[in-house]
PDB file of C-alpha atoms in Angstrom:
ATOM      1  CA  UNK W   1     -47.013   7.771  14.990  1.00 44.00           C
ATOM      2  CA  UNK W   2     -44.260   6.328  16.588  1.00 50.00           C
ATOM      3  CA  UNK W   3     -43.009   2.746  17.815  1.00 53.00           C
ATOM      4  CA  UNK W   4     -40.390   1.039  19.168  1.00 58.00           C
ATOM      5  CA  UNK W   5     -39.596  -0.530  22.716  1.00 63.00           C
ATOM      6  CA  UNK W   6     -36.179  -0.560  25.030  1.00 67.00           C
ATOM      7  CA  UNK W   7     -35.143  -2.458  28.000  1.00 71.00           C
ATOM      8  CA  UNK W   8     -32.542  -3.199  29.955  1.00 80.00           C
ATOM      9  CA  UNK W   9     -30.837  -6.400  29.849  1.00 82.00           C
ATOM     10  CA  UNK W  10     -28.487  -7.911  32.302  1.00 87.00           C
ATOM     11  CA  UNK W  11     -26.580 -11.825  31.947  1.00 88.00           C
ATOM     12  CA  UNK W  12     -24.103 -12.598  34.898  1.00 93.00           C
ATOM     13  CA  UNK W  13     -22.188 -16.088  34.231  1.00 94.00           C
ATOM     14  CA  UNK W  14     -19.361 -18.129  35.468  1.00 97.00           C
ATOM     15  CA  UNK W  15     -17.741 -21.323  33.437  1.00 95.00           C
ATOM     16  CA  UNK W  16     -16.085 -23.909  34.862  1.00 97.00           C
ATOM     17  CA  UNK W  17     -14.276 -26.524  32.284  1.00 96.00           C
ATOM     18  CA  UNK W  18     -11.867 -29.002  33.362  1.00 98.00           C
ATOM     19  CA  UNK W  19     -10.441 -32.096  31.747  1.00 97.00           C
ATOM     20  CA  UNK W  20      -9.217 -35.426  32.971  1.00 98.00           C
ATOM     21  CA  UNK W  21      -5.891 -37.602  31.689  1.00 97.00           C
ATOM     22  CA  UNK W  22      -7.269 -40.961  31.999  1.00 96.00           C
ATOM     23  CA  UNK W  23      -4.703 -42.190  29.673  1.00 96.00           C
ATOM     24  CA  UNK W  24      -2.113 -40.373  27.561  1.00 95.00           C
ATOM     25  CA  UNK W  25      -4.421 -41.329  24.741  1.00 97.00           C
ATOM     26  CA  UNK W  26      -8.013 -40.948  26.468  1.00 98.00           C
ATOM     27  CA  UNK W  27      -9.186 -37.450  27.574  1.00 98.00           C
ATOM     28  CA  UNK W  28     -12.399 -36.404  29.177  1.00 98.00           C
ATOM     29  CA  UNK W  29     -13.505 -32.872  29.510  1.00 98.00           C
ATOM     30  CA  UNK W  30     -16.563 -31.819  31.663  1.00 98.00           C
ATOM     31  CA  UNK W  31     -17.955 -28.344  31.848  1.00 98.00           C
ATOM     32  CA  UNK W  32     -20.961 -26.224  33.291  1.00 97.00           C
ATOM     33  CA  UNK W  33     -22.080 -22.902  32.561  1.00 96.00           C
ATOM     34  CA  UNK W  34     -24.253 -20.844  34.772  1.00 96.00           C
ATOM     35  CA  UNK W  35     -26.150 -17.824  33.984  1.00 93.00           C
ATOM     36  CA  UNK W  36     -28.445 -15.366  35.338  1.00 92.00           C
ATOM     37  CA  UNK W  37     -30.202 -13.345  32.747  1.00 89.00           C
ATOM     38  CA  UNK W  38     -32.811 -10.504  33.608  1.00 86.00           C
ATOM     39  CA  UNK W  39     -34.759  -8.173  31.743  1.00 79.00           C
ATOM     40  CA  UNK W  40     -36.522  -4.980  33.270  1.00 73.00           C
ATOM     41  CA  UNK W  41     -37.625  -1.501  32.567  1.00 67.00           C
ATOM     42  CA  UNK W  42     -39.002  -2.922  29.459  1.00 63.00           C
ATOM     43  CA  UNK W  43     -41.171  -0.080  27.595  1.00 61.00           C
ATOM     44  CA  UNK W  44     -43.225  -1.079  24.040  1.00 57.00           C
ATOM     45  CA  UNK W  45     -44.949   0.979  22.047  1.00 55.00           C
ATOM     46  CA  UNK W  46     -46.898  -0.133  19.244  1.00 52.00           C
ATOM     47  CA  UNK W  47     -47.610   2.344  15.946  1.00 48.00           C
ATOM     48  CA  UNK W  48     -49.952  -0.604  14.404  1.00 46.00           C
ATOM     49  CA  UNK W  49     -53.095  -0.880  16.494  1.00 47.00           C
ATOM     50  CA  UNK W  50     -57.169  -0.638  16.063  1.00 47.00           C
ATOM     51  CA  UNK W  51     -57.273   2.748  14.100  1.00 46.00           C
ATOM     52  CA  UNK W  52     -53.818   3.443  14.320  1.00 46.00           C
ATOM     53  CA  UNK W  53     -54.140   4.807  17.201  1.00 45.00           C
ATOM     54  CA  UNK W  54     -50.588   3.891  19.163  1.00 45.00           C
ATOM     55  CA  UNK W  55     -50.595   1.731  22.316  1.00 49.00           C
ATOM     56  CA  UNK W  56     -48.302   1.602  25.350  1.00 50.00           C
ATOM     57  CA  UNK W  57     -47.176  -0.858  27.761  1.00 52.00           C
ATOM     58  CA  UNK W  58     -44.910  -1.152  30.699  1.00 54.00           C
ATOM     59  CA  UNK W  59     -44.146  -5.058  30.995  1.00 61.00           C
ATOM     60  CA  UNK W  60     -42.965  -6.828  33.929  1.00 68.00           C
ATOM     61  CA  UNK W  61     -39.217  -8.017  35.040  1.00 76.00           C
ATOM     62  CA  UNK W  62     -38.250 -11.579  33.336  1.00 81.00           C
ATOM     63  CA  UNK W  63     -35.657 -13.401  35.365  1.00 83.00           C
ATOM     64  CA  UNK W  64     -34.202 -17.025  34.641  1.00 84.00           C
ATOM     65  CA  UNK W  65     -31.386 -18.954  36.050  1.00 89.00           C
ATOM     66  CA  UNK W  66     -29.994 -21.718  34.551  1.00 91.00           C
ATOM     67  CA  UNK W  67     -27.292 -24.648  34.337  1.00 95.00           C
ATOM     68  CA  UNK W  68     -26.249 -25.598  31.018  1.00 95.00           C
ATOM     69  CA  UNK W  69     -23.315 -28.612  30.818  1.00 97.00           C
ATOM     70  CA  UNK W  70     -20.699 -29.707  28.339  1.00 97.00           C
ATOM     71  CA  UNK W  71     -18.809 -32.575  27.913  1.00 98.00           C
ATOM     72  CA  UNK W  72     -16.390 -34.226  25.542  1.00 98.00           C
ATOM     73  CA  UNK W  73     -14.732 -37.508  25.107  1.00 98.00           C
ATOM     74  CA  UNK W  74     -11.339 -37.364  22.886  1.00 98.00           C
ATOM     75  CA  UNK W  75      -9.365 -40.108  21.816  1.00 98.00           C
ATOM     76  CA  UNK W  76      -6.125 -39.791  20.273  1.00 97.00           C
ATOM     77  CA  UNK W  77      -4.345 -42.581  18.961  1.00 97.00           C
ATOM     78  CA  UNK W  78      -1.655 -41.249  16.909  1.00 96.00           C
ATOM     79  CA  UNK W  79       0.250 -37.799  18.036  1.00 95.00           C
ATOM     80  CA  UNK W  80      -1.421 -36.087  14.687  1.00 97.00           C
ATOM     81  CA  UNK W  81      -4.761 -37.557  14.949  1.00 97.00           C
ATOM     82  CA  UNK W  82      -7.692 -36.956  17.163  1.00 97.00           C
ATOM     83  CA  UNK W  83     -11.067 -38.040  17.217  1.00 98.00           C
ATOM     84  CA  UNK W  84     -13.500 -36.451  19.699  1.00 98.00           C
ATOM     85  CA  UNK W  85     -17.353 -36.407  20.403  1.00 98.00           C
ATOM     86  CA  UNK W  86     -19.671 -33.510  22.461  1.00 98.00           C
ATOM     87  CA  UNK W  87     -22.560 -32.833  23.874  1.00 98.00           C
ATOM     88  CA  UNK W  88     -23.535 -29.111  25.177  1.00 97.00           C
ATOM     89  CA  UNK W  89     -27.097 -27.758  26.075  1.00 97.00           C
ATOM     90  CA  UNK W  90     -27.704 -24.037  25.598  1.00 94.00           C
ATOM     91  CA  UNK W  91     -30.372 -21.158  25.584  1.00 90.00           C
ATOM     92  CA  UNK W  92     -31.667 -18.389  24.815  1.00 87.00           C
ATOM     93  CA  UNK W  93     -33.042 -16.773  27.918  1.00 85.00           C
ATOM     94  CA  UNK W  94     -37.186 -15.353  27.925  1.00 82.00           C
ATOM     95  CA  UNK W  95     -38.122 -11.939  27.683  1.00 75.00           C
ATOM     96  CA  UNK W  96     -41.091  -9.785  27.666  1.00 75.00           C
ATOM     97  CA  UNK W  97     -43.445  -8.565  24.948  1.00 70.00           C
ATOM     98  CA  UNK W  98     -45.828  -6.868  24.152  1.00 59.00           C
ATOM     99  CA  UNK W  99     -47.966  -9.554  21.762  1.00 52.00           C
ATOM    100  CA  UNK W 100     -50.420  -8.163  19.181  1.00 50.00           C
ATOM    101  CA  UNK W 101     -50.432  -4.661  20.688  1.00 52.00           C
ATOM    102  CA  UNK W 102     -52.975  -5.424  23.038  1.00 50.00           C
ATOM    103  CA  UNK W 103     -51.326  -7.970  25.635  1.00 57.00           C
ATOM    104  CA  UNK W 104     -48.338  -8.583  27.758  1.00 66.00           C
ATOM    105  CA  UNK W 105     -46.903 -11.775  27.910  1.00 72.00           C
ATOM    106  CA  UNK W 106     -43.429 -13.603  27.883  1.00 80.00           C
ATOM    107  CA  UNK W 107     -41.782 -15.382  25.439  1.00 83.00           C
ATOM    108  CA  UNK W 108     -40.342 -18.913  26.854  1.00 88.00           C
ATOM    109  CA  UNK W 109     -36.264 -19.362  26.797  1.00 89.00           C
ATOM    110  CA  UNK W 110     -35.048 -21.440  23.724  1.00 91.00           C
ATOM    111  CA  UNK W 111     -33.374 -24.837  24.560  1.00 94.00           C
ATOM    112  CA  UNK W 112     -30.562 -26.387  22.595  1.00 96.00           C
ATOM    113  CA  UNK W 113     -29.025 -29.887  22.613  1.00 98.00           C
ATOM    114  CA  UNK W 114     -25.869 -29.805  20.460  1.00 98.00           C
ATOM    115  CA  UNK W 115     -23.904 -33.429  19.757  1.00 98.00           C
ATOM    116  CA  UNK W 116     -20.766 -33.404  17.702  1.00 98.00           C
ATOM    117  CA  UNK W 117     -18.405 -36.274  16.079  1.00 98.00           C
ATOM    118  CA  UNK W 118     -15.640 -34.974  14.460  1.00 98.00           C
ATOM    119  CA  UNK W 119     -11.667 -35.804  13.549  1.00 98.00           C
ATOM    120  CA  UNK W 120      -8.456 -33.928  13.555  1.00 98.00           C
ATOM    121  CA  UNK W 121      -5.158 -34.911  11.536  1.00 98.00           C
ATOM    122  CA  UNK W 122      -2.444 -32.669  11.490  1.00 97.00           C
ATOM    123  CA  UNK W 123       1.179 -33.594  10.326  1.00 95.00           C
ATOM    124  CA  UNK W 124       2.815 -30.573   9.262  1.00 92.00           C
ATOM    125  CA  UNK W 125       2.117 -31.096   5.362  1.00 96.00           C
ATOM    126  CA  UNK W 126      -1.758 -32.106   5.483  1.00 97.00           C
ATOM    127  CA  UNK W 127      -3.927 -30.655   7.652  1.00 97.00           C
ATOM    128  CA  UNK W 128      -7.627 -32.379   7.929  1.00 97.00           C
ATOM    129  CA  UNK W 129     -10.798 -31.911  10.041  1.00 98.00           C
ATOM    130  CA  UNK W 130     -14.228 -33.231   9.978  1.00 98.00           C
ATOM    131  CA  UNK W 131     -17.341 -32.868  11.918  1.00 98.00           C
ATOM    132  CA  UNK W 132     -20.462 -34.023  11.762  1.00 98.00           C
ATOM    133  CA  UNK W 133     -23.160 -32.440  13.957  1.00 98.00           C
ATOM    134  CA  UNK W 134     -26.944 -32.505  15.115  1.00 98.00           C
ATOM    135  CA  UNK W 135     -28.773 -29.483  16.960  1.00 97.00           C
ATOM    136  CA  UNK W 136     -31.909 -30.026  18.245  1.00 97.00           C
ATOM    137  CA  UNK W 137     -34.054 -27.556  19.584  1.00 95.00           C
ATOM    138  CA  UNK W 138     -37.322 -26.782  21.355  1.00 95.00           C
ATOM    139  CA  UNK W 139     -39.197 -23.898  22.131  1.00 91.00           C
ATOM    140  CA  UNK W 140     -37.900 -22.414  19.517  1.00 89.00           C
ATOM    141  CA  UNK W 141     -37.710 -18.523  19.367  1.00 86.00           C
ATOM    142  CA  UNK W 142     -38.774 -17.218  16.072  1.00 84.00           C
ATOM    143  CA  UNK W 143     -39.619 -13.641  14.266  1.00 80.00           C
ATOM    144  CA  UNK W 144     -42.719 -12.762  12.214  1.00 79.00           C
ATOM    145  CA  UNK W 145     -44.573 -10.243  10.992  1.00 76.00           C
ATOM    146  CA  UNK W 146     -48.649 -10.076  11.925  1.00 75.00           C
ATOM    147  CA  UNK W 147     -51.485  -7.681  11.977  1.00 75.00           C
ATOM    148  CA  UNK W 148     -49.000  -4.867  11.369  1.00 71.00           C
ATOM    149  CA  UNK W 149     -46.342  -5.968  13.765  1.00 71.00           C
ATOM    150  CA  UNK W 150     -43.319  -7.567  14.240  1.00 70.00           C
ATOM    151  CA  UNK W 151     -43.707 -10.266  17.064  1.00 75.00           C
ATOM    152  CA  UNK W 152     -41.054 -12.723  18.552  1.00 78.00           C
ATOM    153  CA  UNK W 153     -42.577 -15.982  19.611  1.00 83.00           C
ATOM    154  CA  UNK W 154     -42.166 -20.131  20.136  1.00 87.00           C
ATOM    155  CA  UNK W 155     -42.443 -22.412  18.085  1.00 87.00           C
ATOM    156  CA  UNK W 156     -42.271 -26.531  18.979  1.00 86.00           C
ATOM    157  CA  UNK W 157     -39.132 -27.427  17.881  1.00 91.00           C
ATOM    158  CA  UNK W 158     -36.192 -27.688  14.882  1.00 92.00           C
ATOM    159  CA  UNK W 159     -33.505 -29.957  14.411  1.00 96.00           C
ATOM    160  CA  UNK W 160     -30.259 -28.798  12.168  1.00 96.00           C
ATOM    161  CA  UNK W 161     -28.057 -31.536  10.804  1.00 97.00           C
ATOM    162  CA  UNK W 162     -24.699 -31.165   9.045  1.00 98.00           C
ATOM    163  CA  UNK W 163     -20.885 -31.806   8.431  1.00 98.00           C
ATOM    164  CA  UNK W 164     -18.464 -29.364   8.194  1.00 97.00           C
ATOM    165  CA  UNK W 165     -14.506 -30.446   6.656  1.00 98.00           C
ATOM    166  CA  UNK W 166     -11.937 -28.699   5.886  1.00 98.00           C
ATOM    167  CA  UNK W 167      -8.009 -29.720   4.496  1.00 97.00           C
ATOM    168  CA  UNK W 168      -4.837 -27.855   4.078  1.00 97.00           C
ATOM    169  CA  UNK W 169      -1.554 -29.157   2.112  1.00 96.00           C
ATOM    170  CA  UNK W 170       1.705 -27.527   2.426  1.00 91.00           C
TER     171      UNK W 170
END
């Protein structure tokens, strides 16, 4: 028996960032990204089913359009130090599947909010950054294996917290 599935995928976006002097030490930078994502001729066949006996499915088109903003504050008081904080949504746009090898349905687009603190020093014999950051997201897109198959689907939700640093001396 045989499985496997194929589609074809298509994402069209445009970015638009810009950032605003409002002092020589005070910076604000906006962005938006927009994106259309689509998913047809979407074909799944299934080698696992009730007596291994192979099932077939032509699913329908996904589309999705969506907005997804950025923005950042930046201070920098010193001409080697800066110290900045972000936010940024994202996704993960929905698809098609075929669920348990017996019916169709579409797996939701995953939603990110990112927020980031972090600091930059930088005077030519010590280098320094730190950043400390939080991702939290719902409808979470996840992979398992059931009933003989490997199925994408949501879950509620995750949050991811951490710091990242890093220093260089010349």
């Amino acid at each position: 028996l045989e499985f496997g599935s194929s589609s074809t995928s298509q994402s069209i976006a445009a970015y638009a960032d810009l950032t605003y002097e409002g002092s020589p030490q005070f910076f604000i930078t906006a962005g938006a990204r927009y994106a259309h994502d689509s998913q047809s001729n979407v074909r799944s066949q299934a080698a696992f089913s009730v007596n291994n006996v192979a099932t077939q499915a032509d699913l329908d088109t996904v589309k999705g359009d969506r907005v997804t903003p950025r923005v950042v504050l930046r201070y920098k008081p010193t001409e080697e130090m800066s110290v900045y904080a972000s936010y940024s949504k994202g996704y993960k746009s929905a698809f098609p599947e075929r669920g348990g090898g017996v019916t169709n349905r579409t797996v939701k687009p995953e939603k990110i909010d990112a927020y980031e603190v972090g600091v930059k020093f930088d005077n030519r014999q010590i280098t320094f950054e730190a950043a400390g950051f939080y991702y939290d997201y719902k409808v979470l897109q996840f992979s398992l294996y059931q009933s003989g198959q490997a199925l994408i689907v949501n879950a509620a939700s995750a949050k991811i917290y951490g710091l990242d640093a890093q220093a260089r001396f010349n």
